[in-house]
Amino acid sequence: MSAPRLDALDRVQGPAARPGYDPAAHGVGILHLGIGAFHRAHQAVATDDALARSGGDWRITGVSLRSREVAEALGPQNGLYTLIERGADGTKARVIGAIRDVIAADPDRVLAAMSDPAIRIVTLSVTEKGYGIDRATRAADPAHPAVAADLADPDRPSGVLGLLCAALAARQAAGIAPFTVLSCDNLPENGALLRDGVLDFARRARPDLAGWIADNVAFPSSMVDRITPAATPETLAEATRQTGCTDLAAIETEPFMQWVIEDHFPQGRPDWEAGGAIFVRDVAPYERMKLTMLNGSHSMLAYAGFLSGHRYVRDVMNDAALATLVRRHLHAAARVMPPLEGIVLADYAADLEARFHNPAIAHETYQIAMDGTQKLPQRIFQPALAALEAGQDPRAFAFATAAWMRYALGVTDTGETYALRDPREADIRAALAGVARDAGAISAALHDLPGLFPQRLTHDPAWRDAVESALALMLSDGMAQAIRHEAAA
Ligand code: CS2
């Protein structure tokens, strides 16, 4: 007989810890856009800790903008799910009660929920590409399908910018205070970027609203960190061992968790400090450190690792040559960072290596390789520019860029093809169509993709040379050999 569904806390039988509060005694205060694994491993957990320590009406309405999958898992479980932490000291599990309900692929209901006065914070984890903001101009990007649709019909929005503007308009009209908007994605100064995108969308779609948003809505930035692989059947099996229940929404993650937030919440906020969040005046240097060091080395190892046959990050770290390149990348990334009070960058780098090594976490290189065009500018290109400006060798960043270019060809050294899984996949394929298998030609075609590389990099001969010689070796000798060569250099 299969275990009963995890739909009530009194069903839980097993070692998993239960929430330290009665979920039903707390109302909602947060609406979250993008209720994937990362939200359930990060913000929802800190909120669960905040509810346990300080109470308040801060439960979460989760929104999945397009897919119904998470709602189908969490809905019948009344929002309950198991968080499994896997680390060197073994496995720990707890049931999270912070999520009250989930709305899936239903923009009208989402808009109604966002206009509810009880909602005082809208948080987002929609991935880099989910915003529809042109990163070069910081304006709403009409090439993004949801932005285009919402500009054409702003009263029936389905995308992030359109929903935020329509909900804020409804609140203004009803005399309800606006919510605070908190981005939890890996983008530099994510709050300021989102504010610019929302204001631009408002100027185009609802000109009367833009000034009110500028004067009244807070967009704090935040740096988020927790390595969270996609759940697997083993995740669900572990949840059953831990709870005695069938849990289709269980997730697993590492023990480490970090959240640095600008403390600007005019309508109040949960006691997220209870979950380890740190509140600071300026998040930008923390974001930059995390994007440059963790995410930058992650992207490098994802492309080089995937193309040399390593399925998981932990396998990459067990390949001596690749581990050397990860260390080199972290070192180069640390060198372009300004000093940050209270942080020893060498220790941060060593901790990252240990986290990447975690043998209990099965984090796929192919997962990290996704959406390269959305990730590389802040992870690799900005640090490369900073290195060039400081007179440092950009070689580590050039190698990472070459590995992405090699990946962009869509075929492994043994001839297997794969999808790039990038919103600009069609652009990339068009740019490379008819281009010879030649490092200079491939690099020229990809450097010329509109809006991707900073012009100063594209036109820097030393940079181009470094990228093209790394790519040439990847093409002639294969990725594994290129990695060995690079590690020995
Ligand atoms: C990763 C991140 O998928 C990726 O691109 O680099 O999701 C990374 O695991 C998180 O930012 C860690 O906090």
Coordinates of C-alpha atoms and ligand atoms in Angstrom, one line a residue:
M1 CA 0.0 0.0 0.0
S2 CA 1.4 3.4 -0.9
A3 CA 2.0 6.0 1.9
P4 CA -0.7 8.6 2.4
R5 CA -0.3 12.0 0.8
L6 CA 1.4 14.7 2.9
D7 CA -1.7 16.8 3.2
A8 CA -1.8 17.5 7.0
L9 CA 0.9 17.8 9.7
D10 CA -0.6 15.1 11.9
R11 CA 0.0 12.6 9.1
V12 CA 3.8 13.0 9.5
Q13 CA 5.4 10.0 11.0
G14 CA 9.2 9.7 11.0
P15 CA 12.3 11.7 11.7
A16 CA 11.4 14.9 9.7
A17 CA 10.9 18.0 11.9
R18 CA 7.6 19.8 11.8
P19 CA 7.0 23.5 11.7
G20 CA 7.4 25.2 15.1
Y21 CA 4.0 27.0 14.7
D22 CA 0.5 26.2 13.6
P23 CA 0.3 27.2 10.0
A24 CA -3.5 27.6 10.0
A25 CA -3.1 30.3 12.7
H26 CA -1.3 32.7 10.2
G27 CA -2.7 34.6 7.2
V28 CA -0.9 35.4 4.0
G29 CA 1.3 38.4 3.5
I30 CA 3.5 37.4 0.6
L31 CA 2.8 36.5 -2.9
H32 CA 5.7 34.7 -4.7
L33 CA 6.0 34.7 -8.5
G34 CA 7.9 31.6 -9.7
I35 CA 7.4 28.8 -7.1
G36 CA 10.1 26.5 -8.3
A37 CA 12.6 24.4 -6.3
F38 CA 14.7 27.4 -5.4
H39 CA 12.0 29.3 -3.7
R40 CA 11.0 26.2 -1.7
A41 CA 14.6 25.7 -0.6
H42 CA 15.3 29.3 0.2
Q43 CA 12.8 32.1 0.8
A44 CA 10.0 29.8 1.9
V45 CA 12.3 28.2 4.5
A46 CA 13.4 31.6 5.9
T47 CA 9.7 32.5 6.1
D48 CA 9.0 29.3 7.9
D49 CA 11.7 30.1 10.5
A50 CA 10.3 33.7 10.8
L51 CA 6.8 32.4 11.5
A52 CA 8.2 30.0 14.1
R53 CA 10.2 32.6 15.9
S54 CA 8.1 35.8 15.5
G55 CA 4.7 34.8 14.1
G56 CA 2.8 37.3 11.9
D57 CA 0.6 37.0 8.9
W58 CA 3.3 36.2 6.5
R59 CA 2.4 32.9 4.8
I60 CA 2.9 32.7 1.1
T61 CA 0.6 32.4 -1.9
G62 CA 2.8 30.8 -4.5
V63 CA 2.4 31.5 -8.2
S64 CA 3.5 29.5 -11.1
L65 CA 3.1 31.7 -14.1
R66 CA 3.0 29.0 -16.8
S67 CA 3.3 25.5 -15.6
R68 CA 0.8 23.6 -13.5
E69 CA 3.2 21.0 -12.3
V70 CA 4.1 22.5 -8.9
A71 CA 0.5 23.4 -8.2
E72 CA -0.5 19.8 -8.9
A73 CA 2.1 18.6 -6.4
L74 CA 1.6 21.3 -3.7
G75 CA -2.2 21.9 -4.0
P76 CA -3.4 18.5 -2.8
Q77 CA -0.8 18.8 0.0
N78 CA -2.2 22.1 1.3
G79 CA 1.2 23.7 0.5
L80 CA 3.1 21.3 2.8
Y81 CA 6.4 19.8 1.5
T82 CA 9.6 18.2 2.8
L83 CA 12.9 20.1 2.6
I84 CA 15.8 17.6 2.6
E85 CA 19.2 19.0 3.4
R86 CA 22.2 16.8 2.3
G87 CA 25.6 17.6 3.7
A88 CA 28.8 16.0 5.0
D89 CA 27.0 15.3 8.3
G90 CA 24.3 13.3 6.7
T91 CA 20.7 14.1 5.8
K92 CA 18.2 16.2 7.7
A93 CA 14.6 16.8 6.8
R94 CA 11.8 19.1 7.8
V95 CA 8.3 19.8 6.7
I96 CA 7.7 23.4 5.6
G97 CA 4.4 25.1 6.4
A98 CA 5.0 28.6 5.0
I99 CA 3.1 28.1 1.7
R100 CA -0.6 28.5 2.0
D101 CA -1.8 28.0 -1.5
V102 CA -0.6 27.9 -5.1
I103 CA -2.1 29.5 -8.2
A104 CA -1.0 28.1 -11.6
A105 CA -1.2 29.5 -15.1
D106 CA -4.2 31.7 -14.2
P107 CA -3.3 35.4 -14.6
D108 CA -6.8 36.7 -13.6
R109 CA -6.5 34.9 -10.2
V110 CA -2.9 36.1 -9.8
L111 CA -3.9 39.7 -10.4
A112 CA -6.8 39.4 -7.9
A113 CA -4.5 37.9 -5.3
M114 CA -1.9 40.7 -5.9
S115 CA -4.5 43.3 -5.4
D116 CA -5.5 41.9 -2.0
P117 CA -4.5 44.4 0.8
A118 CA -3.2 41.4 2.9
I119 CA -0.3 41.0 0.4
R120 CA 2.4 43.4 1.5
I121 CA 5.4 41.9 -0.3
V122 CA 5.7 40.3 -3.8
T123 CA 8.8 38.2 -4.0
L124 CA 10.1 36.8 -7.3
S125 CA 12.3 34.0 -8.5
V126 CA 11.5 33.7 -12.2
T127 CA 15.1 33.2 -13.5
E128 CA 17.0 35.8 -15.4
K129 CA 15.0 35.4 -18.6
G130 CA 11.6 35.6 -16.8
Y131 CA 11.6 39.4 -16.3
G132 CA 11.6 40.5 -19.9
I133 CA 13.9 43.4 -19.2
D134 CA 16.5 44.4 -21.9
R135 CA 19.7 44.4 -19.8
A136 CA 21.6 46.9 -22.0
T137 CA 18.8 49.5 -21.9
R138 CA 17.1 48.4 -18.7
A139 CA 13.8 48.9 -20.4
A140 CA 10.9 46.5 -20.9
D141 CA 11.9 44.2 -23.8
P142 CA 9.2 44.1 -26.5
A143 CA 11.0 41.0 -28.0
H144 CA 10.0 39.1 -24.9
P145 CA 6.6 37.4 -25.8
A146 CA 4.9 38.2 -22.4
V147 CA 6.1 41.8 -22.5
A148 CA 4.8 42.2 -26.1
A149 CA 1.4 40.7 -25.2
D150 CA 1.1 42.8 -22.0
L151 CA 2.0 46.0 -23.7
A152 CA -0.8 45.3 -26.3
D153 CA -3.3 44.5 -23.6
P154 CA -2.1 45.9 -20.2
D155 CA -5.4 45.1 -18.4
R156 CA -5.1 41.3 -19.0
P157 CA -1.4 40.8 -18.2
S158 CA 0.3 37.4 -17.9
G159 CA 4.0 38.4 -17.6
V160 CA 6.0 39.8 -14.7
L161 CA 6.2 43.5 -15.6
G162 CA 2.5 43.5 -16.8
L163 CA 1.2 41.8 -13.7
L164 CA 3.2 44.1 -11.3
C165 CA 2.0 47.2 -13.1
A166 CA -1.6 46.1 -13.3
A167 CA -1.7 45.1 -9.6
L168 CA -0.1 48.3 -8.5
A169 CA -2.6 50.3 -10.7
A170 CA -5.5 48.4 -9.0
R171 CA -4.1 49.2 -5.6
Q172 CA -3.6 52.8 -6.4
A173 CA -7.1 53.1 -7.7
A174 CA -8.5 51.4 -4.6
G175 CA -6.4 53.4 -2.2
I176 CA -4.5 50.3 -1.0
A177 CA -0.8 50.8 -0.1
P178 CA 1.5 49.2 -2.7
F179 CA 3.4 46.0 -1.9
T180 CA 7.2 45.9 -1.7
V181 CA 8.8 44.1 -4.6
L182 CA 11.7 41.8 -3.8
S183 CA 13.6 40.1 -6.6
C184 CA 15.4 36.9 -5.6
D185 CA 17.2 36.1 -8.9
N186 CA 20.8 36.1 -9.8
L187 CA 21.0 39.5 -11.5
P188 CA 23.2 42.4 -10.5
E189 CA 21.3 44.9 -8.4
N190 CA 18.2 43.0 -9.1
G191 CA 15.9 45.4 -7.2
A192 CA 17.1 48.4 -9.1
L193 CA 16.9 46.6 -12.4
L194 CA 13.4 45.4 -11.8
R195 CA 12.4 48.9 -10.8
D196 CA 13.7 50.3 -14.1
G197 CA 11.9 47.6 -16.0
V198 CA 8.6 48.2 -14.2
L199 CA 8.9 52.0 -14.6
D200 CA 9.6 51.7 -18.3
F201 CA 6.7 49.3 -18.8
A202 CA 4.4 51.7 -16.8
R203 CA 5.5 54.7 -18.9
R204 CA 4.5 52.8 -22.1
A205 CA 1.4 51.1 -20.9
R206 CA 0.0 53.3 -18.0
P207 CA 1.8 56.7 -18.1
D208 CA -0.2 58.1 -15.2
L209 CA 1.1 55.3 -12.9
A210 CA 4.8 55.6 -13.4
G211 CA 5.3 58.6 -11.2
W212 CA 3.3 57.0 -8.4
I213 CA 5.3 53.8 -8.6
A214 CA 8.6 55.8 -8.6
D215 CA 7.4 57.7 -5.4
N216 CA 5.8 54.9 -3.5
V217 CA 7.0 51.4 -4.4
A218 CA 10.1 49.9 -2.7
F219 CA 12.3 47.6 -4.8
P220 CA 15.0 46.4 -2.4
S221 CA 17.8 44.3 -3.9
S222 CA 18.8 40.9 -2.5
M223 CA 21.5 38.4 -2.9
V224 CA 20.3 34.8 -2.7
D225 CA 22.4 31.6 -2.4
R226 CA 21.6 28.0 -2.0
I227 CA 22.5 25.2 -4.4
T228 CA 19.3 23.4 -5.3
P229 CA 19.3 20.7 -7.9
A230 CA 16.1 19.6 -9.6
A231 CA 14.3 17.0 -7.5
T232 CA 14.6 13.3 -8.6
P233 CA 12.7 10.1 -7.8
E234 CA 15.3 9.6 -5.0
T235 CA 14.3 12.9 -3.5
L236 CA 10.7 11.7 -3.3
A237 CA 11.8 8.4 -1.9
E238 CA 13.8 10.1 0.8
A239 CA 10.8 12.3 1.7
T240 CA 8.7 9.2 2.2
R241 CA 11.4 7.7 4.5
Q242 CA 11.4 11.0 6.5
T243 CA 7.7 11.7 6.8
G244 CA 5.9 8.4 6.2
C245 CA 4.0 10.2 3.5
T246 CA 4.0 10.5 -0.3
D247 CA 5.3 14.0 -1.0
L248 CA 5.3 15.0 -4.7
A249 CA 6.7 18.5 -3.9
A250 CA 9.8 17.4 -1.9
I251 CA 13.1 19.1 -2.7
E252 CA 16.6 18.6 -1.7
T253 CA 19.4 21.1 -1.1
E254 CA 22.7 21.8 0.5
P255 CA 22.9 22.8 4.2
F256 CA 24.4 26.2 3.3
M257 CA 22.0 29.1 2.8
Q258 CA 22.6 32.9 2.4
W259 CA 20.3 35.8 1.9
V260 CA 21.5 39.4 2.0
I261 CA 18.7 42.0 1.7
E262 CA 18.4 45.7 1.6
D263 CA 16.2 46.7 4.5
H264 CA 13.5 48.7 2.7
F265 CA 10.1 47.3 3.5
P266 CA 7.6 50.1 4.0
Q267 CA 4.7 47.7 4.7
G268 CA 6.7 45.6 7.1
R269 CA 8.3 42.1 6.6
P270 CA 8.8 38.8 8.3
D271 CA 11.6 38.2 10.8
W272 CA 13.7 36.7 8.1
E273 CA 16.8 37.0 10.3
A274 CA 15.4 34.0 12.1
G275 CA 16.3 32.0 8.9
G276 CA 19.7 33.5 8.7
A277 CA 19.0 36.5 6.4
I278 CA 21.3 39.5 6.8
F279 CA 20.0 43.0 6.3
V280 CA 22.4 45.6 4.9
R281 CA 22.2 49.1 3.4
D282 CA 23.9 48.1 0.1
V283 CA 23.7 44.6 -1.4
A284 CA 25.5 45.4 -4.6
P285 CA 29.0 44.2 -3.4
Y286 CA 27.6 40.9 -2.0
E287 CA 25.7 40.3 -5.3
R288 CA 28.8 41.0 -7.3
M289 CA 30.9 38.6 -5.2
K290 CA 28.4 35.8 -5.5
L291 CA 27.7 36.3 -9.2
T292 CA 31.4 36.6 -10.1
M293 CA 32.8 33.9 -7.9
L294 CA 30.1 31.2 -7.3
N295 CA 28.0 31.7 -10.5
G296 CA 30.9 32.5 -12.7
S297 CA 32.9 29.4 -11.8
H298 CA 29.6 27.4 -12.0
S299 CA 29.0 28.5 -15.6
M300 CA 32.6 27.7 -16.5
L301 CA 32.5 24.2 -15.0
A302 CA 29.1 23.6 -16.4
Y303 CA 30.2 24.1 -20.1
A304 CA 33.6 22.5 -19.7
G305 CA 32.2 19.7 -17.5
F306 CA 29.2 18.9 -19.7
L307 CA 31.3 18.7 -22.8
S308 CA 33.9 16.5 -21.1
G309 CA 31.3 14.0 -20.1
H310 CA 30.7 15.0 -16.4
R311 CA 27.0 14.8 -15.5
Y312 CA 27.2 16.4 -12.0
V313 CA 29.2 19.2 -10.4
R314 CA 30.6 16.8 -7.9
D315 CA 32.1 14.7 -10.8
V316 CA 33.7 17.8 -12.2
M317 CA 35.3 18.4 -8.8
N318 CA 36.7 14.9 -8.9
D319 CA 38.4 15.5 -12.2
A320 CA 41.8 16.9 -11.1
A321 CA 42.3 19.1 -14.2
L322 CA 38.9 20.6 -14.0
A323 CA 39.1 21.2 -10.3
T324 CA 42.3 23.1 -11.0
L325 CA 40.5 25.3 -13.4
V326 CA 37.7 25.9 -10.9
R327 CA 40.3 27.0 -8.4
R328 CA 42.0 29.2 -11.0
H329 CA 38.6 30.8 -11.9
L330 CA 37.8 31.5 -8.3
H331 CA 41.1 33.1 -7.9
A332 CA 40.8 35.3 -11.0
A333 CA 37.3 36.2 -9.9
A334 CA 38.4 37.2 -6.4
R335 CA 41.1 39.4 -7.9
V336 CA 38.6 41.7 -9.6
M337 CA 36.5 42.1 -6.5
P338 CA 36.9 45.2 -4.3
P339 CA 37.5 44.4 -0.7
L340 CA 34.3 43.6 1.2
E341 CA 34.1 44.3 4.9
G342 CA 33.9 41.1 7.0
I343 CA 34.6 38.8 4.1
V344 CA 37.9 37.0 3.4
L345 CA 37.6 36.2 -0.3
A346 CA 40.1 33.4 -0.1
D347 CA 37.9 31.7 2.6
Y348 CA 34.8 32.3 0.5
A349 CA 36.5 30.6 -2.5
A350 CA 37.6 27.7 -0.4
D351 CA 34.0 27.3 1.0
L352 CA 32.7 27.3 -2.6
E353 CA 35.1 24.5 -3.6
A354 CA 33.8 22.5 -0.7
R355 CA 30.2 23.1 -1.6
F356 CA 30.8 22.1 -5.2
H357 CA 32.4 18.9 -3.9
N358 CA 29.4 17.9 -1.8
P359 CA 29.0 14.3 -2.8
A360 CA 25.4 14.2 -1.6
I361 CA 24.2 16.8 -4.0
A362 CA 23.5 15.7 -7.6
H363 CA 23.6 19.0 -9.4
E364 CA 23.6 18.6 -13.2
T365 CA 26.1 20.5 -15.3
Y366 CA 23.4 20.6 -18.1
Q367 CA 21.0 22.4 -15.7
I368 CA 23.6 25.1 -15.0
A369 CA 24.5 25.3 -18.7
M370 CA 20.9 26.5 -19.5
D371 CA 20.3 30.2 -20.4
G372 CA 23.9 31.1 -21.0
T373 CA 23.0 34.4 -22.8
Q374 CA 21.2 35.5 -19.7
K375 CA 23.9 34.5 -17.3
L376 CA 27.3 35.2 -18.9
P377 CA 27.2 39.0 -19.0
Q378 CA 27.2 39.4 -15.2
R379 CA 29.1 36.1 -14.5
I380 CA 31.9 36.3 -17.0
F381 CA 31.9 39.3 -19.3
Q382 CA 31.8 42.0 -16.6
P383 CA 34.5 40.4 -14.6
A384 CA 36.6 40.0 -17.8
L385 CA 36.3 43.7 -18.4
A386 CA 37.2 44.5 -14.9
A387 CA 40.3 42.3 -15.2
L388 CA 41.4 44.0 -18.4
E389 CA 40.8 47.4 -16.9
A390 CA 43.0 46.4 -13.9
G391 CA 45.7 45.1 -16.2
Q392 CA 45.1 41.5 -15.1
D393 CA 45.2 38.5 -17.3
P394 CA 41.6 37.7 -18.6
R395 CA 42.6 34.1 -19.5
A396 CA 40.2 32.4 -17.0
F397 CA 37.3 34.4 -18.3
A398 CA 38.3 33.8 -21.9
F399 CA 38.5 30.0 -21.3
A400 CA 34.9 30.1 -19.8
T401 CA 33.7 32.1 -22.8
A402 CA 35.3 29.7 -25.2
A403 CA 33.7 26.8 -23.4
W404 CA 30.3 28.4 -23.8
M405 CA 31.0 29.0 -27.5
R406 CA 31.9 25.4 -27.9
Y407 CA 28.7 24.4 -26.2
A408 CA 26.8 26.8 -28.5
L409 CA 27.6 24.4 -31.4
G410 CA 25.1 22.0 -29.9
V411 CA 27.1 18.8 -30.4
T412 CA 29.6 16.9 -28.2
D413 CA 33.0 15.7 -29.3
T414 CA 31.5 12.3 -29.8
G415 CA 28.8 13.6 -32.1
E416 CA 25.8 13.7 -29.8
T417 CA 23.5 16.7 -30.2
Y418 CA 21.6 18.5 -27.5
A419 CA 19.3 21.5 -27.1
L420 CA 21.0 24.6 -25.8
R421 CA 18.0 25.5 -23.7
D422 CA 18.5 29.3 -24.1
P423 CA 15.9 31.9 -24.9
R424 CA 18.3 33.1 -27.7
E425 CA 18.8 29.6 -29.1
A426 CA 17.3 30.5 -32.4
D427 CA 19.5 33.6 -32.7
I428 CA 22.6 31.6 -31.8
R429 CA 21.8 28.9 -34.4
A430 CA 21.1 31.6 -37.0
A431 CA 24.4 33.3 -36.2
L432 CA 26.3 30.1 -36.6
A433 CA 24.5 28.7 -39.7
G434 CA 27.0 28.3 -42.5
V435 CA 29.9 29.4 -40.3
A436 CA 33.0 27.2 -40.7
R437 CA 34.2 25.1 -37.8
D438 CA 36.9 27.6 -37.1
A439 CA 37.5 29.4 -33.8
G440 CA 37.9 32.9 -35.3
A441 CA 34.7 32.6 -37.4
I442 CA 32.6 31.1 -34.5
S443 CA 33.9 33.7 -32.1
A444 CA 33.2 36.6 -34.5
A445 CA 29.7 35.3 -35.1
L446 CA 28.9 35.0 -31.4
H447 CA 30.6 38.2 -30.4
D448 CA 28.4 40.0 -32.9
L449 CA 25.1 38.8 -31.4
P450 CA 23.3 42.0 -30.6
G451 CA 23.4 43.1 -27.0
L452 CA 25.3 40.2 -25.6
F453 CA 29.0 41.1 -25.3
P454 CA 30.1 44.5 -24.0
Q455 CA 31.5 46.4 -27.0
R456 CA 34.8 46.9 -25.2
L457 CA 35.3 43.2 -25.0
T458 CA 34.3 42.6 -28.6
H459 CA 36.8 45.1 -29.8
D460 CA 39.7 44.1 -27.5
P461 CA 42.3 42.2 -29.6
A462 CA 43.9 40.6 -26.5
W463 CA 40.6 39.3 -25.3
R464 CA 39.6 38.0 -28.8
D465 CA 42.9 36.3 -29.1
A466 CA 42.6 34.6 -25.7
V467 CA 39.0 33.3 -26.4
E468 CA 39.9 32.1 -29.9
S469 CA 43.1 30.2 -29.0
A470 CA 41.2 28.4 -26.2
L471 CA 38.3 27.6 -28.6
A472 CA 40.7 26.5 -31.3
L473 CA 42.2 23.8 -29.0
M474 CA 38.7 22.7 -27.9
L475 CA 37.8 22.2 -31.6
S476 CA 41.0 20.5 -32.7
D477 CA 41.8 18.3 -29.7
G478 CA 38.5 17.9 -27.9
M479 CA 37.3 19.4 -24.6
A480 CA 38.9 16.9 -22.3
Q481 CA 42.4 17.5 -23.9
A482 CA 41.8 21.3 -23.9
I483 CA 41.0 21.2 -20.2
R484 CA 44.2 19.3 -19.4
H485 CA 46.2 21.7 -21.5
E486 CA 44.6 24.7 -19.8
A487 CA 45.1 23.3 -16.3
A488 CA 48.8 22.7 -17.1
A489 CA 49.3 26.2 -18.4
Ligands
CS2_1 C1 23.6 28.1 -10.9 C2 22.8 28.7 -9.8 O1 22.0 27.2 -12.4 C3 22.9 28.1 -12.2 O2 23.1 28.9 -13.1 O3 24.8 28.8 -11.0 O4 21.5 28.3 -9.8 C4 23.4 28.4 -8.4 O5 23.3 27.1 -8.1 C5 22.7 29.2 -7.4 O6 22.8 30.6 -7.7 C6 23.3 29.0 -6.0 O7 22.9 29.9 -5.1

